[in-house]
Amino acid sequence: MMTVPSKLQSVNLNLWYGAFWALKGVSMAIRPQAITAIIGPSGCGKSTLLRCFNRMNDLTRSVRTDGQVLLDGQDIYASGYELTRLRKRVGMVFQRPNPFPLNVFDNVAYGPRVHGVRDRRTLERIVESSLKATALWEALQNRLDRPALALSAEQQQRLCISRLLAVEPEVLLMDEPCSALDPVATQHIEELMRELMQRYTIVIVTHNMQQAARISDETGFMLLGELVEFGTTKTIFTNPRDKRTEEYVTGRYG
Amino acid sequence: MLVAFSAVSALALITAFIFRAGLPIMMKVGLGDFIFSNEWRPTDASPSFGIFPMIMGSLAVTAGAMVIGVSLGLACAIVLTQFCHPRAVSVLKPAIELLAGIPSVVFGFIGVVILVPLIRQYLGGWGLSVLAASLVLGIMMLPTVTSITVDALQAVPRSYGDGSIALGATKWQTTHMVLLKAAGSGIMAAVILGMGRAIGETMAVIMVIGNWLDVPHSILDPARTLTSNIALEMGYSAGEHRQALFATGVVLFVIIMAVNTAALAFSRHHLRKAGMR
Ligand SMILES: Nc1ncnc2c1ncn2[C@@H]1O[C@H](COP(=O)(O)OP(=O)(O)OP(=O)(O)O)[C@@H](O)[C@H]1O
Ligand SMILES: [Mg+2]
């Protein structure tokens, strides 16, 4: 187990929003074909860390980063690293489902089109397999021309995951993907994640400790920009080393 | 409520007045002849009233102005919202909006003094032309189109753009494949308002178009528009001539109504397709 090289790894990663130090020397190694959860109280920097993995923080003015993030051993913050290729390999699902104001087909076909697929047949095949992967095909195969914004919240979030799978990513970053969903939909998405885990490397940020405990293989606990503890989910929840982790997972913290 | 009512009734009164003054002569000349005849000789002993050249002049100038105004306006709005620092936008946008306050004679004057000689020198013809009028009108439309499009683009939820960038799209792909579509209804409103200004504008057009009474065959030809025809001749017209000018107004009115309705229907259709309503 220890010999598996990590898919994604941050090495002494620091990040500042202007003068505010939001990530403090975070080092974390993420295993391939597994689900890694990041937990911690609100404002501790979970989303910020996640957005370092596909360099979405670059879009925010006044952000400064130092340290390394290695994807398959290559530093994605090295100068000249191609961002569009990075984001194709490391995809992101957002907290609120954000399908484009286009129809279902065009939503899923968007990524492939952006990356140069023009052939209609190929696009149709990609759309079908991506919708099948999130169990949407049954429900939507005859409604591909329907506006995506007319779907239910759960279907919208599944569609966003399909849209992501369509570009054949290697890593899926999920920032509280269930927080806008009801418990039943949440359970469905969790089941979906367990299935996807066999083919993808998944990193999920969640507020919900039960969720982290249920679905993840490894868990990192963050506090005020620091990664306090990182280990197997079992260890973090039953036998944490750090006192602050213990206080948090037993619910005695914030 | 009262204000709305008086506005609507004023509009209704104006409409009724124009139609009452204009319709009889249209009937007399015959609708087909009035619209499709090339002869406009209102002051001859046996006068003829055909406004086809003016209709074509208006359409040509409006189309030209749309091409110029909309493409420049969209380009300005895209650069402002996507590639400028927010602080620069807060200075530049009001500056562009100020352009809208400049009286149209001034635009016409600049057109005559600068644009017309340039066209004459480098492209040939009189200079006074459909092209000159289109350029002047296009620039006059710019503030309206730019400012409304900027608002529309700024109203697009950030999550759309983020979603696109996170899929590995470039900024440019994101802008034209997602943001412009999401802002579609607002941009359509900008285009309609800009078009209204182009069709209705009179003064600046009179100054640069040459007011020639033939159907223009190239953008370098001079022409005359419906509005400039009315403005030029109303002062000395009487009798049937005056009625014919009102009839010209009727045609203008119908064209504007038709264009606006079509544009509205078009934007509704697009909204539905995008699932915005
Ligand atoms: N664009 C920004 N500019 C300045 N400060 C920011 C910005 N984004 C986040 N921060 C700050 O950085 C810290 C970490 O934010 P982040 O969103 O990563 O927290 P989080 O752990 O995801 O919180 P939550 O659980 O509420 O989503 C917070 O204190 C926040 O106020
Ligand atoms: Mg967050």
XYZ file of C-alpha atoms and ligand atoms in Angstrom:
563
model
C 0.000 0.000 0.000
C 2.739 2.439 0.903
C 4.541 1.893 -2.395
C 1.721 3.253 -4.588
C 3.013 6.564 -6.004
C 0.654 9.443 -5.281
C -1.450 10.875 -8.075
C -1.456 14.357 -6.690
C 0.789 15.801 -4.057
C 1.177 19.202 -2.481
C 4.579 20.022 -1.047
C 4.838 22.771 1.525
C 2.113 24.758 -0.206
C 1.473 28.323 0.931
C -1.155 30.677 -0.365
C -1.948 34.301 0.389
C -5.041 36.343 -0.480
C -3.354 39.744 -0.433
C -1.905 39.892 3.072
C -4.089 37.071 4.396
C -2.200 33.783 4.811
C -4.813 31.196 3.820
C -2.738 28.014 3.383
C 0.191 27.392 5.661
C 2.701 24.841 4.433
C 0.233 22.161 3.389
C 1.839 18.857 2.389
C -0.533 16.131 1.367
C -0.215 13.071 -0.870
C -3.323 11.832 -2.647
C -3.615 8.197 -3.642
C -4.879 7.200 -7.077
C -8.179 5.335 -7.406
C -9.316 6.351 -3.957
C -11.483 8.977 -2.337
C -9.697 11.523 -0.198
C -11.826 13.754 1.995
C -10.829 17.166 3.313
C -12.700 18.248 6.426
C -12.482 21.186 8.765
C -14.498 24.119 10.084
C -15.770 26.872 7.822
C -13.086 29.203 6.514
C -10.153 26.894 7.267
C -9.056 26.821 3.623
C -10.561 23.589 2.261
C -11.902 25.154 -0.935
C -8.726 27.163 -1.335
C -6.614 24.009 -1.175
C -8.881 22.209 -3.618
C -8.691 25.117 -6.051
C -4.896 24.903 -5.957
C -5.085 21.439 -7.486
C -6.472 22.745 -10.786
C -5.127 26.266 -10.380
C -8.570 27.852 -10.291
C -7.102 30.248 -7.718
C -5.266 31.867 -10.599
C -8.584 33.516 -11.511
C -8.675 35.402 -8.226
C -6.720 38.638 -8.269
C -4.257 39.184 -5.425
C -3.595 35.474 -4.914
C 0.026 34.482 -4.378
C 1.161 30.884 -4.111
C 4.441 29.199 -3.250
C 5.426 25.587 -2.827
C 4.666 22.778 -5.227
C 1.736 20.735 -6.426
C 2.813 17.595 -8.229
C 0.533 15.802 -10.655
C 2.109 12.444 -11.510
C 5.339 13.911 -10.218
C 5.261 17.086 -12.338
C 4.943 20.498 -10.739
C 1.781 22.156 -12.062
C 2.976 25.533 -10.783
C 6.167 25.289 -12.844
C 6.313 28.139 -15.339
C 5.036 27.247 -18.791
C 2.733 24.520 -17.484
C -0.285 24.446 -19.785
C -3.389 25.325 -17.798
C -5.996 24.077 -20.256
C -4.371 20.634 -20.259
C -4.112 20.656 -16.496
C -7.801 21.432 -16.097
C -8.737 18.765 -18.603
C -6.866 16.220 -16.469
C -8.002 17.611 -13.126
C -11.692 18.440 -13.255
C -13.902 20.121 -10.693
C -17.477 19.757 -9.478
C -18.835 22.804 -7.694
C -20.913 23.270 -4.575
C -23.962 24.543 -6.432
C -24.765 22.618 -9.596
C -23.728 24.949 -12.412
C -24.845 23.531 -15.751
C -24.537 26.004 -18.618
C -27.730 27.646 -19.917
C -27.660 25.238 -22.862
C -29.474 22.006 -23.526
C -28.432 18.684 -22.005
C -26.499 17.526 -25.051
C -24.550 20.757 -25.459
C -23.663 20.762 -21.767
C -22.019 17.357 -21.952
C -20.537 17.985 -25.392
C -19.073 21.299 -24.242
C -15.795 19.930 -22.880
C -15.015 17.690 -25.870
C -15.861 20.550 -28.240
C -13.572 22.902 -26.367
C -10.812 20.340 -26.732
C -11.331 20.045 -30.446
C -13.835 17.214 -31.059
C -16.029 18.279 -33.986
C -17.423 15.037 -35.357
C -21.121 14.702 -34.491
C -20.975 10.901 -34.207
C -18.077 11.041 -31.789
C -19.834 13.687 -29.713
C -22.993 11.586 -29.560
C -21.001 8.603 -28.384
C -19.247 10.650 -25.697
C -22.513 12.180 -24.491
C -24.144 8.776 -24.240
C -21.317 7.151 -22.318
C -20.901 10.158 -19.999
C -24.605 10.214 -19.183
C -24.572 6.462 -18.641
C -21.678 6.810 -16.200
C -23.839 8.995 -13.966
C -27.016 6.973 -14.501
C -28.729 9.840 -16.321
C -29.016 8.175 -19.716
C -32.218 6.280 -18.930
C -33.993 9.418 -17.799
C -32.652 11.847 -20.377
C -31.920 9.969 -23.591
C -35.089 11.307 -25.181
C -34.699 14.770 -23.711
C -31.221 15.708 -24.826
C -32.520 18.930 -26.355
C -34.154 20.022 -23.115
C -32.644 22.980 -21.255
C -30.328 21.739 -18.522
C -31.597 24.389 -16.118
C -35.030 22.719 -16.150
C -33.676 19.549 -14.491
C -33.937 18.802 -10.765
C -31.021 19.818 -8.546
C -29.800 16.222 -8.293
C -29.983 15.716 -12.044
C -28.174 19.009 -12.563
C -25.335 17.896 -10.300
C -25.163 14.533 -12.078
C -25.108 16.392 -15.366
C -22.195 18.487 -14.131
C -20.364 15.272 -13.274
C -21.176 13.844 -16.743
C -19.946 17.054 -18.318
C -16.691 16.543 -16.458
C -16.325 12.840 -17.322
C -16.786 13.747 -20.990
C -13.299 15.285 -21.121
C -11.806 12.090 -19.647
C -10.208 13.593 -16.561
C -7.935 11.668 -14.223
C -8.731 13.495 -11.009
C -12.158 14.727 -9.839
C -12.173 17.592 -7.353
C -15.505 17.983 -5.595
C -16.238 20.998 -3.409
C -19.180 20.078 -1.177
C -20.986 18.494 -4.144
C -24.000 17.494 -2.049
C -24.579 20.585 0.038
C -27.332 21.857 -2.278
C -29.050 18.456 -2.383
C -31.594 16.669 -0.188
C -30.590 13.521 1.785
C -31.887 11.059 -0.813
C -30.067 12.808 -3.651
C -26.982 13.027 -1.438
C -27.055 9.274 -0.947
C -27.349 8.739 -4.710
C -24.375 10.976 -5.432
C -22.346 9.209 -2.753
C -23.087 5.856 -4.387
C -22.058 7.342 -7.707
C -18.763 8.506 -6.211
C -17.973 5.048 -4.901
C -18.467 3.715 -8.426
C -16.381 6.431 -10.043
C -13.597 5.844 -7.562
C -12.609 2.660 -9.383
C -11.535 4.683 -12.397
C -10.735 8.121 -11.054
C -8.872 9.768 -8.232
C -11.380 11.724 -6.183
C -10.811 14.547 -3.699
C -13.899 15.773 -1.883
C -14.311 18.723 0.445
C -17.134 18.268 2.862
C -18.636 19.892 5.910
C -20.395 16.693 6.696
C -18.274 14.398 8.846
C -20.604 11.437 8.448
C -20.208 11.796 4.711
C -16.432 11.795 4.953
C -16.543 8.762 7.230
C -18.950 6.905 4.921
C -17.282 7.348 1.590
C -13.640 8.256 1.893
C -10.524 6.127 2.157
C -8.293 8.850 3.499
C -9.071 12.068 5.297
C -7.251 15.299 5.950
C -8.310 17.630 8.759
C -7.611 21.329 8.316
C -7.696 24.180 10.780
C -6.898 27.851 10.111
C -5.012 27.108 6.899
C -2.973 24.238 8.314
C -3.296 20.561 7.550
C -3.459 19.310 11.114
C -3.631 15.616 10.404
C -3.809 13.358 7.395
C -4.306 9.593 7.377
C -6.690 6.763 6.638
C -10.257 7.724 7.336
C -10.460 4.986 9.933
C -7.523 6.370 11.881
C -8.742 9.957 11.720
C -12.169 9.072 13.013
C -11.308 6.396 15.575
C -7.770 7.004 16.683
C -6.498 10.475 15.745
C -3.038 11.513 16.850
C -3.778 15.172 17.296
C -5.979 16.436 20.064
C -7.586 19.086 17.816
C -8.601 16.406 15.313
C -10.153 14.383 18.069
C -12.095 17.369 19.330
C -13.358 18.132 15.841
C -14.427 14.607 14.824
C -16.153 14.012 18.124
C -18.076 17.215 17.576
C -16.578 19.218 20.401
C -15.295 21.880 18.055
C -17.120 24.719 16.240
C -50.478 54.210 -13.543
C -51.656 57.607 -14.680
C -48.290 58.239 -16.285
C -48.358 54.912 -18.061
C -51.865 55.587 -19.264
C -51.040 59.035 -20.590
C -47.927 57.678 -22.298
C -49.928 54.954 -23.997
C -52.707 57.299 -25.023
C -50.222 59.828 -26.373
C -48.694 57.067 -28.456
C -52.122 55.992 -29.672
C -52.995 59.589 -30.594
C -49.783 60.054 -32.552
C -50.332 56.795 -34.380
C -53.904 57.692 -35.255
C -52.841 61.152 -36.425
C -50.060 59.888 -38.706
C -52.238 57.199 -40.210
C -55.165 59.615 -40.779
C -52.907 62.130 -42.463
C -50.998 59.590 -44.523
C -53.405 56.851 -45.537
C -55.592 58.732 -48.063
C -52.688 59.514 -50.407
C -51.436 55.923 -50.110
C -54.864 54.722 -51.215
C -54.942 57.173 -54.045
C -51.488 56.310 -55.401
C -51.990 52.645 -54.624
C -50.029 50.893 -51.885
C -47.930 48.903 -54.370
C -46.919 51.962 -56.378
C -46.246 54.015 -53.295
C -43.858 51.434 -51.875
C -42.312 49.943 -55.004
C -42.158 52.809 -57.474
C -38.812 54.514 -58.004
C -40.268 57.891 -58.949
C -40.437 60.545 -56.265
C -41.457 63.802 -57.984
C -43.757 65.404 -55.476
C -43.759 68.919 -56.941
C -44.282 68.128 -60.658
C -47.449 69.186 -62.447
C -48.476 65.528 -62.452
C -46.621 64.411 -59.347
C -45.539 60.842 -58.601
C -44.958 59.449 -55.149
C -42.766 56.372 -54.992
C -40.602 55.878 -51.918
C -38.786 52.677 -52.855
C -35.352 54.383 -53.017
C -35.842 55.784 -49.531
C -36.907 52.415 -48.148
C -33.802 50.829 -49.611
C -31.701 53.727 -48.338
C -33.028 53.277 -44.801
C -32.543 49.521 -44.871
C -29.018 49.787 -46.268
C -27.924 52.421 -43.770
C -29.515 50.594 -40.855
C -27.970 47.268 -41.835
C -24.570 48.895 -42.273
C -24.860 50.692 -38.951
C -25.868 47.446 -37.244
C -22.869 45.577 -38.592
C -20.510 48.304 -37.450
C -22.218 49.277 -34.193
C -22.955 45.771 -32.975
C -19.560 44.292 -33.773
C -17.666 47.227 -32.287
C -20.033 47.398 -29.314
C -19.688 43.683 -28.567
C -15.929 43.892 -28.939
C -15.763 46.849 -26.534
C -18.006 45.100 -24.020
C -16.005 41.869 -24.164
C -12.698 43.648 -23.715
C -14.105 45.719 -20.841
C -15.635 42.810 -18.932
C -13.118 40.065 -19.620
C -9.756 41.701 -20.043
C -9.814 44.933 -18.032
C -9.212 45.566 -14.370
C -12.555 46.339 -12.633
C -11.271 49.774 -11.717
C -10.514 50.559 -15.359
C -14.056 49.488 -16.245
C -15.552 51.817 -13.670
C -13.809 54.708 -15.427
C -14.144 53.614 -19.066
C -17.803 52.603 -19.027
C -19.125 56.023 -17.926
C -16.775 57.617 -20.451
C -18.326 55.582 -23.248
C -21.805 56.369 -21.956
C -20.963 60.072 -22.186
C -20.712 59.638 -25.949
C -24.482 59.057 -25.964
C -25.007 62.612 -24.761
C -23.260 64.240 -27.720
C -25.850 65.855 -30.037
C -26.266 64.092 -33.354
C -25.322 67.209 -35.363
C -21.877 66.961 -33.881
C -21.540 63.396 -35.112
C -22.814 64.523 -38.504
C -20.348 67.396 -38.547
C -17.407 65.150 -37.723
C -18.661 62.809 -40.440
C -18.692 65.569 -43.044
C -15.367 67.050 -42.081
C -13.341 63.898 -41.543
C -15.085 60.761 -42.769
C -16.501 61.963 -46.072
C -13.204 63.317 -47.442
C -11.411 60.165 -46.336
C -13.904 57.959 -48.163
C -13.735 60.164 -51.262
C -9.973 60.041 -51.268
C -9.364 56.381 -50.530
C -12.458 54.538 -51.735
C -13.794 56.787 -54.461
C -17.237 58.211 -55.179
C -18.603 61.365 -53.644
C -17.723 60.452 -50.113
C -21.279 61.332 -49.174
C -22.563 57.784 -49.088
C -24.323 54.886 -47.412
C -20.941 53.893 -45.981
C -20.404 57.298 -44.374
C -23.889 57.240 -42.864
C -23.423 53.663 -41.617
C -20.126 54.547 -39.960
C -21.533 57.630 -38.271
C -24.630 55.768 -37.070
C -22.591 52.756 -36.008
C -20.450 54.975 -33.809
C -23.525 56.716 -32.452
C -24.956 53.309 -31.502
C -21.759 52.277 -29.777
C -22.482 53.685 -26.292
C -25.923 52.092 -26.128
C -24.779 48.706 -27.371
C -21.602 48.671 -25.275
C -23.161 49.801 -22.056
C -26.136 47.408 -22.140
C -23.931 44.503 -23.223
C -21.487 45.200 -20.389
C -24.388 45.113 -17.935
C -25.655 41.867 -19.453
C -22.227 40.222 -19.302
C -21.657 41.374 -15.735
C -25.000 39.860 -14.752
C -23.957 36.384 -15.918
C -23.373 34.261 -12.797
C -19.677 33.668 -12.113
C -20.376 29.968 -11.806
C -20.907 29.645 -15.578
C -17.510 31.033 -16.395
C -15.837 29.037 -13.605
C -17.486 25.854 -14.851
C -16.136 26.443 -18.317
C -12.602 27.364 -17.238
C -12.540 24.315 -14.947
C -13.192 22.112 -17.993
C -10.040 23.431 -19.597
C -11.671 26.014 -21.860
C -9.696 29.119 -22.704
C -10.958 32.525 -21.701
C -11.969 33.246 -25.267
C -13.863 29.946 -25.656
C -15.596 30.645 -22.366
C -16.619 34.085 -23.518
C -18.099 33.182 -26.847
C -19.485 29.727 -26.061
C -20.968 30.387 -22.625
C -20.994 34.010 -21.526
C -22.327 35.571 -24.730
C -25.045 32.910 -24.871
C -25.974 33.385 -21.234
C -26.140 37.146 -21.765
C -28.094 36.631 -24.997
C -31.327 38.333 -23.990
C -29.531 41.397 -22.689
C -27.414 41.593 -25.825
C -30.561 41.282 -27.917
C -32.044 44.216 -26.012
C -28.874 46.185 -26.726
C -29.139 45.391 -30.420
C -32.816 46.355 -30.590
C -32.232 49.660 -28.839
C -29.245 50.367 -31.041
C -31.282 49.572 -34.119
C -34.057 51.890 -32.973
C -31.522 54.662 -32.767
C -30.158 53.838 -36.221
C -33.507 53.727 -38.016
C -34.836 56.831 -36.341
C -31.736 59.031 -36.488
C -32.149 61.872 -38.954
C -29.848 64.833 -38.547
C -26.476 63.115 -38.713
C -27.666 61.032 -41.646
C -28.826 64.020 -43.679
C -25.396 65.532 -43.312
C -23.372 62.615 -44.663
C -25.578 60.529 -46.932
C -25.899 62.842 -49.933
C -29.717 62.647 -50.016
C -29.707 61.344 -53.563
C -32.973 60.037 -54.952
C -31.876 56.691 -56.361
C -31.715 53.172 -55.044
C -28.091 52.769 -53.844
C -26.235 49.991 -55.643
C -23.062 50.050 -53.603
C -22.086 51.273 -50.176
C -20.214 54.128 -51.850
C -23.412 55.425 -53.508
C -25.292 58.301 -51.966
C -28.870 57.622 -50.918
C -31.770 59.056 -48.986
C -33.518 57.578 -45.969
C -37.199 57.752 -44.983
C -36.470 60.028 -42.044
C -34.231 62.381 -43.970
C -36.833 62.613 -46.741
C -39.457 63.771 -44.261
C -37.136 66.216 -42.549
C -35.818 67.702 -45.796
C -39.157 68.303 -47.464
C -41.658 68.896 -44.691
C -40.783 72.603 -44.509
C -41.964 73.515 -47.981
C -44.526 70.801 -48.678
C -48.254 71.302 -49.068
C -51.313 69.357 -50.131
C -50.683 65.893 -51.489
C -46.921 66.303 -51.077
C -47.385 66.845 -47.366
C -49.770 63.899 -47.173
C -47.199 61.750 -48.962
C -44.611 62.699 -46.328
C -47.003 61.564 -43.625
C -47.470 58.359 -45.597
C -43.688 57.977 -45.548
C -43.984 58.251 -41.777
C -46.573 55.464 -41.805
C -44.189 53.187 -43.678
C -41.366 54.039 -41.268
C -43.678 53.304 -38.361
C -44.651 49.907 -39.758
C -41.031 48.974 -40.491
C -39.907 49.846 -36.964
C -42.815 47.907 -35.461
C -42.049 44.889 -37.633
C -38.332 44.949 -36.862
C -38.901 45.281 -33.121
C -41.497 42.535 -33.046
C -39.254 40.214 -35.015
C -36.317 40.962 -32.748
C -38.436 40.327 -29.651
C -39.798 37.068 -30.997
C -36.300 36.004 -31.950
C -34.895 36.704 -28.497
C -37.832 34.894 -26.814
C -37.163 31.884 -28.973
C -33.527 31.926 -27.935
C -34.350 32.332 -24.287
C -36.597 29.305 -24.429
C -33.964 27.258 -26.145
C -31.431 28.137 -23.491
C -33.937 27.302 -20.767
C -33.868 30.758 -19.278
C -37.620 30.746 -18.939
N -11.127 35.633 -2.852
C -10.748 35.750 -1.557
N -10.176 36.893 -1.136
C -9.783 37.033 0.153
N -9.928 36.082 1.088
C -10.502 34.912 0.730
C -10.945 34.698 -0.616
N -11.473 33.457 -0.684
C -11.378 32.938 0.548
N -10.776 33.794 1.407
C -10.482 33.549 2.823
O -9.653 32.426 2.910
C -10.058 31.582 3.980
C -10.297 30.184 3.465
O -11.409 30.200 2.572
P -12.003 28.891 1.966
O -13.104 29.276 1.071
O -10.910 28.077 1.395
O -12.573 28.156 3.243
P -13.400 26.808 3.331
O -12.676 25.945 4.282
O -13.680 26.268 1.988
O -14.718 27.320 4.020
P -16.209 26.813 3.801
O -16.306 25.556 4.561
O -17.030 27.897 4.398
O -16.419 26.636 2.328
C -11.282 32.203 4.590
O -10.890 32.869 5.774
C -11.743 33.196 3.581
O -12.285 34.338 4.204
Mg -15.517 26.078 0.770
